[in-house]
Amino acid sequence: MEYTFANRIGSLKPSAIREILKVTQDPRVISFAAGNPAPDAFPVEEMSAIAADLFANRSAYALQYGVTEGYEPLRELTAARLRGKYQTGTDSDRILITTGGQQVMDLTTKCFTNEGDTVICESPSFIGSLNGFRSYGLNLVGIPTESDGMDLNKLEAALKTEKNVRFIYVIPTFQNPTGRVMSLEKRKALLELARKYDVLILEDNPYFELRYAGEYVPTIKSMDTEGRVIYAGSYSKVLSPGIRLGFVCANEQVISKLTVAKQVSDVHTNLFFQMIAAEYLEKYDLDAHIEKVRKIYSDKLDCMADALHRYCDGYLSFEKPQGGLFLWCDIVDGTRDMDFCKVSGPKGVAAVPGCSFSVDESEICSAIRLNYSLPTFEQIERGVQLLAETAREVRK
Amino acid sequence: MEYTFANRIGSLKPSAIREILKVTQDPRVISFAAGNPAPDAFPVEEMSAIAADLFANRSAYALQYGVTEGYEPLRELTAARLRGKYQTGTDSDRILITTGGQQVMDLTTKCFTNEGDTVICESPSFIGSLNGFRSYGLNLVGIPTESDGMDLNKLEAALKTEKNVRFIYVIPTFQNPTGRVMSLEKRKALLELARKYDVLILEDNPYFELRYAGEYVPTIKSMDTEGRVIYAGSYSKVLSPGIRLGFVCANEQVISKLTVAKQVSDVHTNLFFQMIAAEYLEKYDLDAHIEKVRKIYSDKLDCMADALHRYCDGYLSFEKPQGGLFLWCDIVDGTRDMDFCKVSGPKGVAAVPGCSFSVDESEICSAIRLNYSLPTFEQIERGVQLLAETAREVRK
């Protein structure tokens, strides 16, 4: 039969990143294309011990239906950690456990936007979120970013002229894909603008604990006194992404609506791994674990930056990020990203073309995103050599 | 600040079932209100052994990001079992693994309906699905059911008069909440009507393997030669609901769109438990396990039916179902369901008021849904006594 799909979904294509992920299932290809944590960053032994205990002593609970809001001890531990360590969240805020951080964008969009409404975001920005917004038939407005975050003059111009702006979506720390950090001054000013024009902020903050250099910058949510910021967090980068465990911290009225939306989306998040995460937070030292992960990634970032200087000077230029998982490289001679990646793949190294992250999909781009957390040191060295070969070959 | 929610979500209330589930966290209350499997129906030892092996030998894969489509061996085993044992699915069909069966309704609705479109369903029907449809701003049309399924004359009348009908939603086997089975003749006629009026069928079939009496009736999907049926399945009732593992079997074009929608919803389903399920299907005998579960539930159903006859004759009337998890009781004297449940709860037994499942929320109802899979035999006996006390007290 002939299918007629919904208008909202008709134009959506499978994401370039995930298509590339499939190509990289060829083990001979060195992948700088993923956004994956390193497998040695998973606390396997600890999770294994907790799982064994759950199966032995609490399986009747852990395998049964749970409540949509999430496993209460995990909600409490998450709230306490956010608030104690990062001054993020107030007495009026609550936590909802989600099926990965991605679900926070989905539920927030579903609960706060009507078709045709506007969402403002950084450009470039995370493709998964952009496609999520697109899947609700929204008007997406991208604001260029500078090395210290969004261009706030352009943001205010957009807030003045765009109709029905419902929220501003930002990844303020170690942004995906640019790796940039929004400065404290800009965070304050952003919140002020959101107040002035009465719009929400959706703060997506999955990477902020992966800092290798520079000073911690407070979350936007930590400065929010009136429930204007919806804060999306994730255990993907500090425990494991495959378990799909994220959370949202927001005003209780917001959480109440998001919970209703989650109920009809997937009822609740895998309870067994919610309990594993809660036990982990209670029994083990997550901060010590993150410190270990930071060391691994920091060394890999140094390795990639060093190799890029040695092999790709004059071909690829970049600002070394202070944390996160990504290195954003401009192709110096202006070769288009797609042309670059089409050559690099068959040579044996996969990168994500920068245009994947463009808000305006017709935008011409000559940048690539490189991930350094997943490949080994040897793969980084060899992969960067192949990037240099690619750059020489495509040089205009 | 004042929040403005999306139109689609504004009217949605937390479901009565889940609100009642919260009340039943008081361990003194006997709950006939849930839809939970019995904890002794979980294959705990087997899952525990597989999990230990995964942590020891495949954690780098199992805890990492996976593909949106789902873990390939689980997709294959699911397809093979559906097709080999139930002649369900064709060469043009594919499987997408979902975060519980509920996500199939969510993704299907997102991909196939625009706001204001019509979805036709049985009335009463599963509240989670109804609320899911409502959350996309749809026009819901309920068709009364008879003991052998939907009234097809009324269905055809609706198909003739309603505009933009996108799909017909049915739970053909051991329907929730009524426990009824749609006859083979009606299944064939339903498919014929769907063809005639060119609409899709969403077949939600989580309970069909829990049959305790009567003859197996083929799935509607098994008679579908043109990709008109989207088939939603679940491992919740045969393995564990807390792990949130469901799937959809549909034409590859449909699966392709649903996959794009899932990608922006939660990226993929918990990979660790997808692998546990796949290993379970490969190494153990799911059919033997289901046979064991059937015996447990069949005995409990007998126990509840027997107790109802002994204590509630003249107060509550019911048709004994041939399978599933629910017993649907009419309150003989016409007392309203909400009045009944408000009295039964404080007495110590929770049931779900039938109106929760009404498509027309203003409909007056005097039926209750009782679950017999979760309570113990002693609780069933005592709970039914309390229902009888309630019935006497509320008698008009």
mmCIF file of N, CA, C and O in Angstrom, chain A residues 149-215:
data_model
loop_
_atom_site.group_PDB
_atom_site.id
_atom_site.type_symbol
_atom_site.label_atom_id
_atom_site.label_comp_id
_atom_site.label_asym_id
_atom_site.label_seq_id
_atom_site.Cartn_x
_atom_site.Cartn_y
_atom_site.Cartn_z
ATOM 1 N N GLY A 149 30.651 31.631 23.186
ATOM 2 C CA GLY A 149 29.223 31.293 23.154
ATOM 3 C C GLY A 149 28.428 32.134 22.175
ATOM 4 O O GLY A 149 28.987 32.936 21.409
ATOM 5 N N MET A 150 27.126 31.949 22.224
ATOM 6 C CA MET A 150 26.195 32.621 21.309
ATOM 7 C C MET A 150 26.471 34.109 21.133
ATOM 8 O O MET A 150 26.780 34.798 22.105
ATOM 9 N N ASP A 151 26.289 34.597 19.950
ATOM 10 C CA ASP A 151 26.326 36.031 19.676
ATOM 11 C C ASP A 151 25.028 36.643 20.214
ATOM 12 O O ASP A 151 23.963 36.486 19.636
ATOM 13 N N LEU A 152 25.135 37.336 21.340
ATOM 14 C CA LEU A 152 23.909 37.754 22.040
ATOM 15 C C LEU A 152 23.185 38.914 21.350
ATOM 16 O O LEU A 152 21.983 39.097 21.542
ATOM 17 N N ASN A 153 23.914 39.682 20.554
ATOM 18 C CA ASN A 153 23.233 40.732 19.793
ATOM 19 C C ASN A 153 22.297 40.095 18.773
ATOM 20 O O ASN A 153 21.154 40.524 18.606
ATOM 21 N N LYS A 154 22.816 39.096 18.108
ATOM 22 C CA LYS A 154 21.973 38.403 17.123
ATOM 23 C C LYS A 154 20.833 37.664 17.811
ATOM 24 O O LYS A 154 19.734 37.557 17.269
ATOM 25 N N LEU A 155 21.117 37.145 19.019
ATOM 26 C CA LEU A 155 20.037 36.497 19.774
ATOM 27 C C LEU A 155 18.919 37.489 20.074
ATOM 28 O O LEU A 155 17.736 37.205 19.848
ATOM 29 N N GLU A 156 19.298 38.670 20.578
ATOM 30 C CA GLU A 156 18.257 39.638 20.918
ATOM 31 C C GLU A 156 17.486 40.087 19.672
ATOM 32 O O GLU A 156 16.257 40.244 19.723
ATOM 33 N N ALA A 157 18.197 40.236 18.563
ATOM 34 C CA ALA A 157 17.515 40.603 17.320
ATOM 35 C C ALA A 157 16.467 39.532 16.966
ATOM 36 O O ALA A 157 15.340 39.854 16.570
ATOM 37 N N ALA A 158 16.842 38.276 17.150
ATOM 38 C CA ALA A 158 15.905 37.189 16.834
ATOM 39 C C ALA A 158 14.723 37.194 17.806
ATOM 40 O O ALA A 158 13.567 36.997 17.412
ATOM 41 N N LEU A 159 15.014 37.428 19.079
ATOM 42 C CA LEU A 159 13.939 37.459 20.075
ATOM 43 C C LEU A 159 12.950 38.581 19.772
ATOM 44 O O LEU A 159 11.750 38.466 20.051
ATOM 45 N N LYS A 160 13.473 39.676 19.203
ATOM 46 C CA LYS A 160 12.610 40.805 18.859
ATOM 47 C C LYS A 160 11.725 40.519 17.658
ATOM 48 O O LYS A 160 10.583 40.962 17.588
ATOM 49 N N THR A 161 12.279 39.793 16.683
ATOM 50 C CA THR A 161 11.570 39.675 15.403
ATOM 51 C C THR A 161 10.823 38.362 15.226
ATOM 52 O O THR A 161 9.811 38.317 14.523
ATOM 53 N N GLU A 162 11.298 37.293 15.835
ATOM 54 C CA GLU A 162 10.653 35.994 15.610
ATOM 55 C C GLU A 162 9.375 35.893 16.429
ATOM 56 O O GLU A 162 9.302 36.375 17.557
ATOM 57 N N LYS A 163 8.398 35.217 15.855
ATOM 58 C CA LYS A 163 7.114 35.062 16.557
ATOM 59 C C LYS A 163 7.072 33.752 17.332
ATOM 60 O O LYS A 163 7.615 32.745 16.894
ATOM 61 N N ASN A 164 6.361 33.765 18.442
ATOM 62 C CA ASN A 164 6.116 32.559 19.222
ATOM 63 C C ASN A 164 7.382 31.775 19.535
ATOM 64 O O ASN A 164 7.452 30.571 19.315
ATOM 65 N N VAL A 165 8.389 32.486 20.031
ATOM 66 C CA VAL A 165 9.595 31.791 20.487
ATOM 67 C C VAL A 165 9.256 31.113 21.808
ATOM 68 O O VAL A 165 8.800 31.765 22.743
ATOM 69 N N ARG A 166 9.453 29.782 21.873
ATOM 70 C CA ARG A 166 9.066 29.056 23.086
ATOM 71 C C ARG A 166 10.249 28.772 23.991
ATOM 72 O O ARG A 166 10.123 28.780 25.199
ATOM 73 N N PHE A 167 11.397 28.456 23.406
ATOM 74 C CA PHE A 167 12.581 28.320 24.261
ATOM 75 C C PHE A 167 13.862 28.514 23.458
ATOM 76 O O PHE A 167 13.854 28.481 22.223
ATOM 77 N N ILE A 168 14.933 28.781 24.221
ATOM 78 C CA ILE A 168 16.273 28.888 23.645
ATOM 79 C C ILE A 168 17.021 27.628 24.065
ATOM 80 O O ILE A 168 17.110 27.316 25.255
ATOM 81 N N TYR A 169 17.517 26.894 23.089
ATOM 82 C CA TYR A 169 18.235 25.647 23.365
ATOM 83 C C TYR A 169 19.732 25.911 23.317
ATOM 84 O O TYR A 169 20.245 26.382 22.297
ATOM 85 N N VAL A 170 20.419 25.624 24.416
ATOM 86 C CA VAL A 170 21.878 25.799 24.448
ATOM 87 C C VAL A 170 22.582 24.612 25.089
ATOM 88 O O VAL A 170 22.055 23.957 25.991
ATOM 89 N N ILE A 171 23.780 24.328 24.591
ATOM 90 C CA ILE A 171 24.703 23.378 25.229
ATOM 91 C C ILE A 171 25.867 24.251 25.684
ATOM 92 O O ILE A 171 26.834 24.455 24.947
ATOM 93 N N PRO A 172 25.779 24.799 26.901
ATOM 94 C CA PRO A 172 26.715 25.878 27.247
ATOM 95 C C PRO A 172 28.153 25.405 27.485
ATOM 96 O O PRO A 172 29.076 26.190 27.346
ATOM 97 N N THR A 173 28.322 24.152 27.863
ATOM 98 C CA THR A 173 29.672 23.714 28.237
ATOM 99 C C THR A 173 30.162 22.581 27.344
ATOM 100 O O THR A 173 29.526 21.530 27.278
ATOM 101 N N PHE A 174 31.292 22.814 26.688
ATOM 102 C CA PHE A 174 31.876 21.848 25.754
ATOM 103 C C PHE A 174 30.829 21.465 24.716
ATOM 104 O O PHE A 174 30.482 20.304 24.524
ATOM 105 N N GLN A 175 30.359 22.509 24.064
ATOM 106 C CA GLN A 175 29.244 22.385 23.129
ATOM 107 C C GLN A 175 29.513 21.314 22.083
ATOM 108 O O GLN A 175 30.656 21.115 21.653
ATOM 109 N N ASN A 176 28.466 20.640 21.681
ATOM 110 C CA ASN A 176 28.513 19.682 20.586
ATOM 111 C C ASN A 176 27.946 20.401 19.362
ATOM 112 O O ASN A 176 26.784 20.807 19.393
ATOM 113 N N PRO A 177 28.701 20.642 18.308
ATOM 114 C CA PRO A 177 29.987 20.027 17.972
ATOM 115 C C PRO A 177 31.233 20.864 18.251
ATOM 116 O O PRO A 177 32.332 20.355 18.075
ATOM 117 N N THR A 178 31.112 22.131 18.677
ATOM 118 C CA THR A 178 32.294 23.011 18.650
ATOM 119 C C THR A 178 33.231 22.862 19.835
ATOM 120 O O THR A 178 34.367 23.331 19.786
ATOM 121 N N GLY A 179 32.762 22.247 20.911
ATOM 122 C CA GLY A 179 33.596 22.112 22.099
ATOM 123 C C GLY A 179 33.713 23.394 22.920
ATOM 124 O O GLY A 179 34.417 23.438 23.927
ATOM 125 N N ARG A 180 33.014 24.451 22.489
ATOM 126 C CA ARG A 180 33.151 25.744 23.145
ATOM 127 C C ARG A 180 32.391 25.838 24.475
ATOM 128 O O ARG A 180 31.427 25.110 24.694
ATOM 129 N N VAL A 181 32.844 26.765 25.318
ATOM 130 C CA VAL A 181 32.197 27.030 26.603
ATOM 131 C C VAL A 181 31.625 28.444 26.584
ATOM 132 O O VAL A 181 32.336 29.394 26.240
ATOM 133 N N MET A 182 30.368 28.573 26.933
ATOM 134 C CA MET A 182 29.774 29.901 27.041
ATOM 135 C C MET A 182 30.296 30.559 28.311
ATOM 136 O O MET A 182 30.289 29.943 29.385
ATOM 137 N N SER A 183 30.753 31.791 28.216
ATOM 138 C CA SER A 183 31.337 32.484 29.366
ATOM 139 C C SER A 183 30.273 32.784 30.423
ATOM 140 O O SER A 183 29.079 32.830 30.121
ATOM 141 N N LEU A 184 30.745 33.022 31.638
ATOM 142 C CA LEU A 184 29.834 33.348 32.731
ATOM 143 C C LEU A 184 29.017 34.603 32.412
ATOM 144 O O LEU A 184 27.805 34.650 32.652
ATOM 145 N N GLU A 185 29.685 35.593 31.837
ATOM 146 C CA GLU A 185 29.007 36.850 31.515
ATOM 147 C C GLU A 185 27.870 36.594 30.525
ATOM 148 O O GLU A 185 26.759 37.106 30.683
ATOM 149 N N LYS A 186 28.152 35.799 29.522
ATOM 150 C CA LYS A 186 27.123 35.511 28.524
ATOM 151 C C LYS A 186 25.985 34.676 29.115
ATOM 152 O O LYS A 186 24.832 34.832 28.726
ATOM 153 N N ARG A 187 26.322 33.779 30.038
ATOM 154 C CA ARG A 187 25.262 32.991 30.680
ATOM 155 C C ARG A 187 24.291 33.906 31.419
ATOM 156 O O ARG A 187 23.067 33.766 31.330
ATOM 157 N N LYS A 188 24.890 34.859 32.165
ATOM 158 C CA LYS A 188 24.039 35.805 32.910
ATOM 159 C C LYS A 188 23.186 36.638 31.946
ATOM 160 O O LYS A 188 21.992 36.833 32.165
ATOM 161 N N ALA A 189 23.837 37.098 30.894
ATOM 162 C CA ALA A 189 23.129 37.941 29.930
ATOM 163 C C ALA A 189 22.046 37.152 29.192
ATOM 164 O O ALA A 189 20.962 37.677 28.900
ATOM 165 N N LEU A 190 22.340 35.879 28.911
ATOM 166 C CA LEU A 190 21.359 35.021 28.240
ATOM 167 C C LEU A 190 20.105 34.861 29.101
ATOM 168 O O LEU A 190 18.967 34.993 28.634
ATOM 169 N N LEU A 191 20.342 34.612 30.397
ATOM 170 C CA LEU A 191 19.217 34.451 31.321
ATOM 171 C C LEU A 191 18.409 35.748 31.394
ATOM 172 O O LEU A 191 17.167 35.728 31.426
ATOM 173 N N GLU A 192 19.123 36.859 31.380
ATOM 174 C CA GLU A 192 18.456 38.162 31.436
ATOM 175 C C GLU A 192 17.582 38.389 30.191
ATOM 176 O O GLU A 192 16.443 38.848 30.288
ATOM 177 N N LEU A 193 18.115 38.022 29.050
ATOM 178 C CA LEU A 193 17.348 38.145 27.800
ATOM 179 C C LEU A 193 16.122 37.235 27.806
ATOM 180 O O LEU A 193 15.044 37.620 27.352
ATOM 181 N N ALA A 194 16.307 36.031 28.322
ATOM 182 C CA ALA A 194 15.187 35.098 28.388
ATOM 183 C C ALA A 194 14.079 35.673 29.266
ATOM 184 O O ALA A 194 12.883 35.550 28.972
ATOM 185 N N ARG A 195 14.495 36.327 30.364
ATOM 186 C CA ARG A 195 13.522 36.990 31.244
ATOM 187 C C ARG A 195 12.802 38.116 30.517
ATOM 188 O O ARG A 195 11.577 38.210 30.531
ATOM 189 N N LYS A 196 13.628 38.958 29.883
ATOM 190 C CA LYS A 196 13.098 40.141 29.206
ATOM 191 C C LYS A 196 12.053 39.764 28.162
ATOM 192 O O LYS A 196 11.013 40.412 28.044
ATOM 193 N N TYR A 197 12.327 38.699 27.421
ATOM 194 C CA TYR A 197 11.399 38.304 26.350
ATOM 195 C C TYR A 197 10.497 37.143 26.770
ATOM 196 O O TYR A 197 9.782 36.580 25.947
ATOM 197 N N ASP A 198 10.562 36.801 28.051
ATOM 198 C CA ASP A 198 9.708 35.763 28.645
ATOM 199 C C ASP A 198 9.701 34.446 27.851
ATOM 200 O O ASP A 198 8.646 33.965 27.424
ATOM 201 N N VAL A 199 10.876 33.901 27.640
ATOM 202 C CA VAL A 199 10.980 32.567 27.029
ATOM 203 C C VAL A 199 11.762 31.652 27.972
ATOM 204 O O VAL A 199 12.471 32.115 28.869
ATOM 205 N N LEU A 200 11.603 30.358 27.770
ATOM 206 C CA LEU A 200 12.334 29.372 28.567
ATOM 207 C C LEU A 200 13.727 29.147 27.996
ATOM 208 O O LEU A 200 13.985 29.444 26.827
ATOM 209 N N ILE A 201 14.600 28.604 28.830
ATOM 210 C CA ILE A 201 15.908 28.129 28.358
ATOM 211 C C ILE A 201 15.963 26.620 28.582
ATOM 212 O O ILE A 201 15.628 26.133 29.668
ATOM 213 N N LEU A 202 16.342 25.889 27.549
ATOM 214 C CA LEU A 202 16.600 24.451 27.687
ATOM 215 C C LEU A 202 18.115 24.282 27.689
ATOM 216 O O LEU A 202 18.766 24.464 26.662
ATOM 217 N N GLU A 203 18.655 24.003 28.885
ATOM 218 C CA GLU A 203 20.111 23.885 29.060
ATOM 219 C C GLU A 203 20.492 22.416 29.005
ATOM 220 O O GLU A 203 20.153 21.642 29.897
ATOM 221 N N ASP A 204 21.203 22.051 27.958
ATOM 222 C CA ASP A 204 21.584 20.643 27.725
ATOM 223 C C ASP A 204 23.045 20.497 28.144
ATOM 224 O O ASP A 204 23.940 21.056 27.518
ATOM 225 N N ASN A 205 23.275 19.730 29.195
ATOM 226 C CA ASN A 205 24.594 19.779 29.838
ATOM 227 C C ASN A 205 25.206 18.395 30.090
ATOM 228 O O ASN A 205 25.584 18.070 31.203
ATOM 229 N N PRO A 206 25.353 17.585 29.044
ATOM 230 C CA PRO A 206 25.840 16.219 29.281
ATOM 231 C C PRO A 206 27.349 16.101 29.469
ATOM 232 O O PRO A 206 27.818 15.072 29.956
ATOM 233 N N TYR A 207 28.095 17.129 29.080
ATOM 234 C CA TYR A 207 29.562 16.988 29.038
ATOM 235 C C TYR A 207 30.298 17.727 30.147
ATOM 236 O O TYR A 207 31.514 17.601 30.267
ATOM 237 N N PHE A 208 29.579 18.541 30.937
ATOM 238 C CA PHE A 208 30.277 19.560 31.736
ATOM 239 C C PHE A 208 31.258 19.002 32.762
ATOM 240 O O PHE A 208 32.191 19.688 33.161
ATOM 241 N N GLU A 209 31.060 17.748 33.170
ATOM 242 C CA GLU A 209 31.992 17.207 34.165
ATOM 243 C C GLU A 209 33.284 16.682 33.535
ATOM 244 O O GLU A 209 34.212 16.314 34.243
ATOM 245 N N LEU A 210 33.323 16.663 32.212
ATOM 246 C CA LEU A 210 34.527 16.201 31.524
ATOM 247 C C LEU A 210 35.431 17.398 31.194
ATOM 248 O O LEU A 210 35.715 17.695 30.048
ATOM 249 N N ARG A 211 35.878 18.075 32.244
ATOM 250 C CA ARG A 211 36.752 19.249 32.049
ATOM 251 C C ARG A 211 38.196 18.846 32.309
ATOM 252 O O ARG A 211 38.516 18.224 33.312
ATOM 253 N N TYR A 212 39.083 19.233 31.362
ATOM 254 C CA TYR A 212 40.507 18.878 31.473
ATOM 255 C C TYR A 212 41.383 20.093 31.722
ATOM 256 O O TYR A 212 42.563 19.959 32.025
ATOM 257 N N ALA A 213 40.839 21.282 31.522
ATOM 258 C CA ALA A 213 41.632 22.505 31.708
ATOM 259 C C ALA A 213 40.675 23.662 31.965
ATOM 260 O O ALA A 213 39.480 23.555 31.713
ATOM 261 N N GLY A 214 41.207 24.749 32.495
ATOM 262 C CA GLY A 214 40.399 25.947 32.704
ATOM 263 C C GLY A 214 39.512 25.837 33.931
ATOM 264 O O GLY A 214 39.511 24.828 34.638
ATOM 265 N N GLU A 215 38.764 26.904 34.158
ATOM 266 C CA GLU A 215 37.952 27.007 35.370
ATOM 267 C C GLU A 215 36.507 26.570 35.133
ATOM 268 O O GLU A 215 35.932 26.881 34.092
#
